[in-house]
Short mmCIF file of C-alpha atoms in Angstrom, two decimals:
data_model
loop_
_atom_site.label_atom_id
_atom_site.label_comp_id
_atom_site.label_asym_id
_atom_site.label_seq_id
_atom_site.Cartn_x
_atom_site.Cartn_y
_atom_site.Cartn_z
CA HIS A 1 127.68 110.10 101.66
CA ASN A 2 129.89 108.52 99.32
CA GLU A 3 131.31 105.88 101.56
CA ASP A 4 130.76 102.08 101.60
CA TYR A 5 129.26 100.87 105.27
CA PRO A 6 131.93 98.32 106.56
CA GLY A 7 130.96 95.17 105.69
CA GLU A 8 128.27 95.39 103.51
CA MET A 9 127.46 93.70 100.26
CA THR A 10 129.58 94.88 97.66
CA THR A 11 127.86 95.48 94.28
CA ASP A 12 129.02 92.02 93.13
CA GLU A 13 127.64 90.20 96.03
CA ALA A 14 124.21 92.11 95.91
CA LYS A 15 123.53 91.18 91.69
CA ALA A 16 124.77 87.73 92.87
CA MET A 17 122.14 87.96 95.29
CA ILE A 18 119.43 89.43 93.19
CA LYS A 19 120.27 86.82 90.26
CA ASP A 20 119.59 84.05 93.19
CA LEU A 21 116.31 85.68 94.22
CA SER A 22 115.01 86.04 90.58
CA GLY A 23 115.75 82.23 89.72
CA PHE A 24 114.10 81.22 93.01
CA LYS A 25 111.06 83.10 91.72
CA ILE A 26 110.56 86.02 94.40
CA PRO A 27 107.23 87.80 93.34
CA ALA A 28 108.70 90.83 94.62
CA LEU A 29 111.81 92.90 95.97
CA LEU A 30 111.46 95.74 98.58
CA LEU A 31 114.39 98.12 98.74
CA SER A 32 114.68 99.40 102.43
CA GLY A 33 116.94 100.82 104.83
CA GLY A 34 118.38 102.45 107.12
CA GLU A 35 117.74 104.55 103.90
CA PRO A 36 118.51 103.15 101.01
CA LEU A 37 118.88 106.05 98.74
CA MET A 38 122.10 106.59 100.36
CA ARG A 39 123.59 103.71 98.82
CA GLN A 40 125.52 104.62 95.73
CA ASP A 41 125.03 101.54 93.58
CA LEU A 42 120.85 101.76 94.17
CA PHE A 43 119.89 102.35 90.84
CA GLU A 44 122.42 100.21 89.48
CA LEU A 45 121.16 97.24 91.51
CA ALA A 46 117.49 98.27 90.67
CA ASP A 47 118.28 98.16 86.92
CA TYR A 48 119.74 94.80 87.42
CA ALA A 49 116.93 93.49 88.97
CA ARG A 50 114.51 95.01 86.31
CA GLY A 51 116.39 93.16 83.99
CA LEU A 52 115.90 90.26 85.25
CA ASN A 53 111.67 91.10 85.15
CA MET A 54 111.71 91.56 88.98
CA ARG A 55 109.02 93.68 90.51
CA LEU A 56 110.83 96.47 92.70
CA THR A 57 109.31 98.53 95.73
CA LEU A 58 111.11 101.03 97.22
CA SER A 59 110.77 101.94 101.33
CA THR A 60 112.35 105.44 102.19
CA ASN A 61 112.32 108.49 103.97
CA GLY A 62 111.65 110.78 101.17
CA THR A 63 113.94 112.92 102.09
CA LEU A 64 116.46 112.38 99.46
CA ILE A 65 113.81 112.00 96.58
CA ASP A 66 114.69 115.43 94.40
CA GLN A 67 113.01 115.89 91.26
CA LYS A 68 116.17 114.09 89.93
CA ASN A 69 115.68 111.07 92.10
CA ALA A 70 112.06 110.81 91.48
CA LYS A 71 112.48 110.91 87.68
CA ARG A 72 115.42 108.28 88.42
CA ILE A 73 112.66 106.17 90.50
CA LYS A 74 110.20 106.50 87.51
CA GLU A 75 112.41 105.69 84.66
CA THR A 76 114.29 102.75 87.10
CA GLY A 77 110.57 101.02 86.82
CA PHE A 78 109.73 101.09 90.47
CA SER A 79 106.25 99.61 91.04
CA TYR A 80 105.56 101.67 94.01
CA VAL A 81 107.18 103.77 96.63
CA GLY A 82 106.81 103.94 100.12
CA ILE A 83 107.79 107.23 101.88
CA SER A 84 107.48 107.19 105.77
CA PHE A 85 105.85 109.43 108.03
CA ASP A 86 105.58 109.39 111.51
CA GLY A 87 102.82 112.06 111.90
CA ILE A 88 101.95 115.55 110.61
CA GLY A 89 104.43 118.47 110.89
CA GLU A 90 106.24 118.53 114.22
CA ILE A 91 104.87 115.62 115.38
CA ASN A 92 107.10 113.83 112.43
CA ASP A 93 109.83 116.17 113.24
CA LYS A 94 110.10 115.11 116.62
CA TYR A 95 110.21 111.37 116.27
CA ARG A 96 112.61 112.07 113.32
CA VAL A 97 114.81 113.93 115.75
CA MET A 98 115.21 116.28 112.53
CA GLU A 99 113.95 119.75 112.01
CA GLY A 100 112.33 120.02 108.48
CA ALA A 101 112.09 116.29 108.13
CA PHE A 102 108.32 116.46 107.39
CA ASP A 103 108.86 118.83 104.39
CA LEU A 104 111.67 117.10 102.82
CA ALA A 105 109.38 113.96 102.96
CA LEU A 106 106.38 115.64 101.44
CA ARG A 107 108.65 117.47 98.84
CA GLY A 108 109.68 113.85 98.02
CA LEU A 109 106.15 112.45 97.70
CA ARG A 110 105.26 115.30 95.81
CA ASN A 111 108.08 114.83 93.38
CA CYS A 112 107.32 111.12 93.03
CA MET A 113 103.37 112.03 92.18
CA GLU A 114 104.73 115.01 89.30
CA VAL A 115 106.30 112.27 87.56
CA ASP A 116 103.40 109.85 87.90
CA GLN A 117 105.18 107.26 89.88
CA LYS A 118 102.97 105.68 92.25
CA VAL A 119 103.50 106.39 95.76
CA GLY A 120 102.04 106.50 99.03
CA LEU A 121 102.36 106.95 102.62
CA ARG A 122 103.47 104.55 105.30
CA LEU A 123 103.06 105.40 109.28
CA THR A 124 103.67 103.65 112.36
CA LEU A 125 100.75 103.99 115.07
CA THR A 126 101.96 105.13 118.48
CA ARG A 127 100.35 107.08 121.15
CA ARG A 128 102.07 110.06 119.94
CA ASN A 129 100.27 110.29 116.46
CA TYR A 130 97.37 107.98 116.79
CA GLU A 131 95.27 110.58 118.29
CA ASP A 132 96.17 112.68 115.16
CA LEU A 133 94.50 110.03 112.92
CA HIS A 134 91.77 112.39 111.52
CA ASN A 135 94.23 115.19 110.55
CA ILE A 136 96.42 112.21 108.83
CA PHE A 137 93.76 111.22 106.60
CA ASP A 138 92.78 115.17 106.06
CA PHE A 139 96.00 115.49 104.87
CA ILE A 140 96.18 112.06 102.35
CA GLU A 141 92.87 113.58 100.94
CA LYS A 142 94.40 117.46 100.24
CA GLU A 143 97.65 115.75 98.76
CA GLY A 144 95.37 113.44 96.73
CA ILE A 145 97.52 110.61 98.21
CA GLN A 146 96.59 106.89 96.52
CA ARG A 147 97.75 104.54 99.32
CA ALA A 148 98.40 104.45 102.93
CA CYS A 149 99.64 101.68 105.33
CA PHE A 150 99.21 101.79 108.72
CA TYR A 151 101.81 100.13 110.58
CA HIS A 152 101.26 98.67 114.11
CA LEU A 153 104.40 98.66 116.25
CA VAL A 154 106.69 95.76 116.42
CA TYR A 155 109.22 95.66 119.28
CA ALA A 156 112.19 95.32 117.41
CA GLY A 157 115.00 97.89 116.25
CA ARG A 158 113.88 101.03 116.40
CA GLY A 159 110.43 99.58 117.56
CA SER A 160 112.05 98.33 120.93
CA ALA A 161 113.25 101.98 121.95
CA ILE A 162 109.99 103.37 121.95
CA ARG A 163 107.98 100.28 122.95
CA LYS A 164 106.44 102.35 125.72
CA ASP A 165 104.75 104.65 122.96
CA ASP A 166 102.80 101.35 121.51
CA LEU A 167 99.30 101.77 122.11
CA SER A 168 96.83 99.54 124.40
CA HIS A 169 94.53 97.46 123.47
CA GLU A 170 91.69 100.05 123.61
CA GLU A 171 93.76 102.66 121.68
CA SER A 172 94.50 99.87 118.97
CA ARG A 173 90.51 99.23 118.39
CA HIS A 174 89.60 103.06 118.59
CA ALA A 175 92.59 103.63 116.52
CA LEU A 176 90.97 100.79 113.88
CA ASP A 177 87.90 102.26 114.14
CA ILE A 178 88.71 105.59 112.81
CA ILE A 179 90.73 104.19 110.12
CA LEU A 180 87.92 102.12 109.17
CA GLU A 181 85.70 104.75 109.54
CA ARG A 182 87.66 107.56 107.37
CA THR A 183 88.35 104.93 104.65
CA MET A 184 84.35 103.93 104.51
CA ASP A 185 84.22 107.52 104.05
CA PHE A 186 86.69 107.97 101.12
CA HIS A 187 84.56 105.03 99.55
CA LYS A 188 81.10 106.62 100.04
CA ARG A 189 82.65 110.10 98.36
CA GLY A 190 83.87 108.17 95.47
CA LEU A 191 87.30 109.09 96.51
CA LYS A 192 89.74 105.93 95.35
CA LYS A 193 92.41 105.09 97.71
CA ASP A 194 94.09 102.13 99.09
CA ILE A 195 94.29 102.18 102.60
CA LEU A 196 96.16 99.28 104.35
CA THR A 197 96.70 98.40 108.42
CA VAL A 198 99.82 96.09 108.76
CA ASP A 199 101.65 94.11 111.05
CA ASN A 200 98.64 92.79 113.10
CA HIS A 201 96.58 90.15 111.19
CA VAL A 202 93.97 90.50 114.11
CA ASP A 203 92.68 93.17 112.10
CA GLY A 204 91.12 90.89 109.80
CA PRO A 205 88.56 89.17 112.56
CA TYR A 206 88.25 92.75 113.91
CA LEU A 207 87.03 94.07 110.86
CA TYR A 208 85.29 91.04 109.70
CA MET A 209 83.03 91.16 113.33
CA LYS A 210 82.38 94.53 112.41
CA LEU A 211 81.16 94.34 109.10
CA LYS A 212 78.92 91.49 109.82
CA LYS A 213 76.71 93.69 111.71
CA THR A 214 76.06 96.31 109.05
CA ASP A 215 77.16 94.27 105.20
CA PRO A 216 77.09 90.30 105.88
CA LYS A 217 77.22 89.81 102.23
CA ARG A 218 80.54 91.72 101.98
CA ALA A 219 81.82 89.97 105.56
CA GLU A 220 81.45 86.71 103.75
CA GLU A 221 83.50 87.80 100.91
CA ILE A 222 86.27 89.30 103.28
CA TYR A 223 86.14 86.00 105.56
CA LYS A 224 87.01 83.83 102.28
CA LEU A 225 90.02 86.22 101.17
CA MET A 226 91.23 86.10 104.77
CA GLU A 227 91.29 82.33 104.99
CA TRP A 228 92.94 82.23 101.53
CA ASN A 229 95.80 84.14 102.87
CA GLY A 230 96.28 82.64 106.17
CA GLY A 231 97.62 85.58 107.73
CA GLY A 232 100.87 85.38 110.35
CA ALA A 233 101.10 81.67 109.14
CA ASN A 234 101.93 82.51 105.94
CA SER A 235 104.30 85.58 106.51
CA SER A 236 107.65 85.75 107.98
CA GLY A 237 109.99 82.75 107.42
CA VAL A 238 107.42 81.89 104.39
CA ALA A 239 105.77 84.47 102.21
CA ILE A 240 108.38 87.20 103.50
CA GLY A 241 111.94 87.33 104.42
CA ASN A 242 114.69 89.45 104.98
CA ILE A 243 118.17 90.15 103.68
CA ASP A 244 120.08 93.06 105.59
CA PHE A 245 122.75 94.83 104.01
CA PHE A 246 125.37 92.71 105.65
CA GLY A 247 123.85 89.41 103.87
CA ASN A 248 122.45 88.33 106.50
CA VAL A 249 119.01 86.25 106.23
CA HIS A 250 116.25 86.66 108.82
CA ALA A 251 112.57 85.94 109.13
CA ASP A 252 111.65 89.37 108.09
CA GLN A 253 112.83 92.70 108.93
CA PHE A 254 112.08 92.58 112.74
CA TRP A 255 114.46 89.40 113.50
CA GLN A 256 117.53 91.34 113.32
CA ASP A 257 119.35 89.51 116.04
CA TYR A 258 118.59 85.94 114.41
CA SER A 259 120.22 84.75 111.20
CA PHE A 260 119.19 81.90 109.14
CA GLY A 261 123.05 82.39 107.50
CA ASN A 262 124.37 84.74 104.79
CA VAL A 263 124.15 84.79 101.22
CA LYS A 264 127.78 85.78 100.62
CA LYS A 265 128.52 81.96 101.59
CA ARG A 266 125.27 80.42 100.94
CA PRO A 267 122.50 81.44 98.33
CA PHE A 268 119.30 82.41 99.56
CA SER A 269 117.71 79.87 98.00
CA GLU A 270 119.15 77.51 100.10
CA ILE A 271 118.88 79.08 103.14
CA TRP A 272 115.09 79.59 102.81
CA LYS A 273 114.48 75.92 102.45
CA ASP A 274 116.94 74.76 105.00
CA THR A 275 114.31 73.57 108.02
CA SER A 276 117.30 72.16 110.51
CA ASP A 277 116.97 75.35 112.00
CA PRO A 278 114.10 74.84 114.39
CA ILE A 279 113.06 78.87 114.06
CA MET A 280 112.67 78.32 110.46
CA LYS A 281 110.93 75.30 110.72
CA GLY A 282 108.47 76.35 113.01
CA LEU A 283 107.90 79.67 111.32
CA LYS A 284 106.73 77.58 107.86
CA ASN A 285 104.52 75.13 110.33
CA ARG A 286 103.42 77.51 113.41
CA ILE A 287 100.03 76.48 114.09
CA PRO A 288 100.75 73.27 116.19
CA LEU A 289 103.29 75.12 118.14
CA LEU A 290 101.07 78.16 119.20
CA LYS A 291 100.61 78.38 122.92
CA GLY A 292 98.58 81.18 125.61
CA ARG A 293 95.42 82.65 123.95
CA CYS A 294 96.64 81.35 120.11
CA SER A 295 96.04 78.36 121.14
CA GLN A 296 92.49 78.57 121.89
CA CYS A 297 91.09 81.33 119.31
CA LYS A 298 88.56 80.81 117.16
CA TRP A 299 90.11 83.15 114.28
CA LEU A 300 93.38 81.29 114.28
CA LYS A 301 92.94 80.08 110.57
CA LEU A 302 92.78 83.71 109.66
CA CYS A 303 94.96 85.74 111.89
CA GLY A 304 97.78 82.82 111.72
CA GLY A 305 99.20 83.82 115.34
CA SER A 306 99.95 86.98 114.23
CA PHE A 307 103.46 88.12 114.69
CA ARG A 308 105.81 85.64 116.30
CA VAL A 309 108.98 88.65 116.81
CA ARG A 310 106.42 90.03 119.38
CA ALA A 311 105.58 87.42 121.08
CA LEU A 312 109.58 86.48 121.41
CA ARG A 313 110.65 90.01 122.86
CA VAL A 314 107.86 89.91 125.63
CA TYR A 315 107.54 86.28 126.47
CA ASN A 316 110.89 85.03 125.32
CA ASP A 317 109.03 82.48 123.46
CA PRO A 318 108.30 82.64 119.92
CA TRP A 319 105.39 80.66 120.03
CA MET A 320 103.46 82.35 122.61
CA HIS A 321 100.32 84.68 121.95
CA ASP A 322 101.04 88.03 120.63
CA PRO A 323 100.66 90.42 122.91
CA ALA A 324 99.39 92.72 120.71
CA CYS A 325 96.24 91.31 119.84
CA TYR A 326 93.34 93.54 120.99
CA LEU A 327 90.28 91.11 120.83
CA THR A 328 88.88 90.23 124.13
CA ASP A 329 88.72 86.62 125.39
CA GLU A 330 85.03 86.30 124.62
CA GLU A 331 85.45 87.96 120.89
CA ILE A 332 88.24 84.95 120.32
CA GLY A 333 85.81 81.90 121.97
CA ILE A 334 87.91 81.30 125.25
CA ILE A 335 85.24 79.96 127.33
CA LYS A 336 85.14 78.73 131.10
CA ASP A 337 85.22 75.40 130.70
CA LYS A 338 88.34 76.15 128.42
CA LYS A 339 86.57 74.35 125.07
CA VAL A 340 87.97 75.89 121.74
CA ALA A 341 84.83 77.62 119.80
CA VAL A 342 84.48 77.52 116.43
CA ALA A 343 84.23 80.70 114.43
CA GLU A 344 80.69 81.64 113.39
CA ARG A 345 80.21 82.86 109.74
#
């Protein structure tokens, strides 16, 4: 691949964007795609960002990480590389519609590990792979993977096409139970691994409720951390933003059909602070706008309403409750007389 994508930012435009982001004091820059390693000036841009003391991470399918690229990634100073898998072996290849994709991604992961580059696994939970979670955890242990992120499906981009493969609420709970069970097993056996679930902030209250039964002290510590974090209320449009390869600014990587402006015409630092756009204004102060189950939920200050783009896709209203919330009405404190319950700690 030696040709630029029509309309994508030039090297100079991308550097101007990076300089603005540095001045705006963003804490981290994630280079993603598509496949970022297909961009010919990737390492030039990464070197430029590192020269501005920016923390860099890379999200990739891993298939292009040969030994040479692994060494370049390490030397450039990427703090972390996340490699996407959709399952083990054939399950992954069917999703990727590419025979051998799993083996290439695994090669990329191993090449990163060989040069001591911090690297981890990224996997989106679907009905095609969640029943294989135990095998995935076995794979994590066998390969010595130190970090794994399990993503809930978000109905945007490629995720919209496979929405039918999203987990039911019961399946989501089952998947979380397996992830928690296997993570605790790692911990008990002294295996130091970072296991995260991503893109559904209701996982926090679910973990808290389970842990409160077995380790109340630890549950209290986790509650305080989640309260400080704020969940979805401090994510899309606030602490997370996205700039696509054309330069369009989005609330996050899933809001590709809604742009706040373009960095070719206006700096990101200005676009991000401009609350004249009703969506930007709402995302920065979403709690009063939330409707449905969210408006009555006792965990709202922990979850923050989770992902607004899922509500937009399902209800055509970004302020409705997140349809991926798998907690029952009883668990979120909705009672028959419609009073809003207060979270018990």
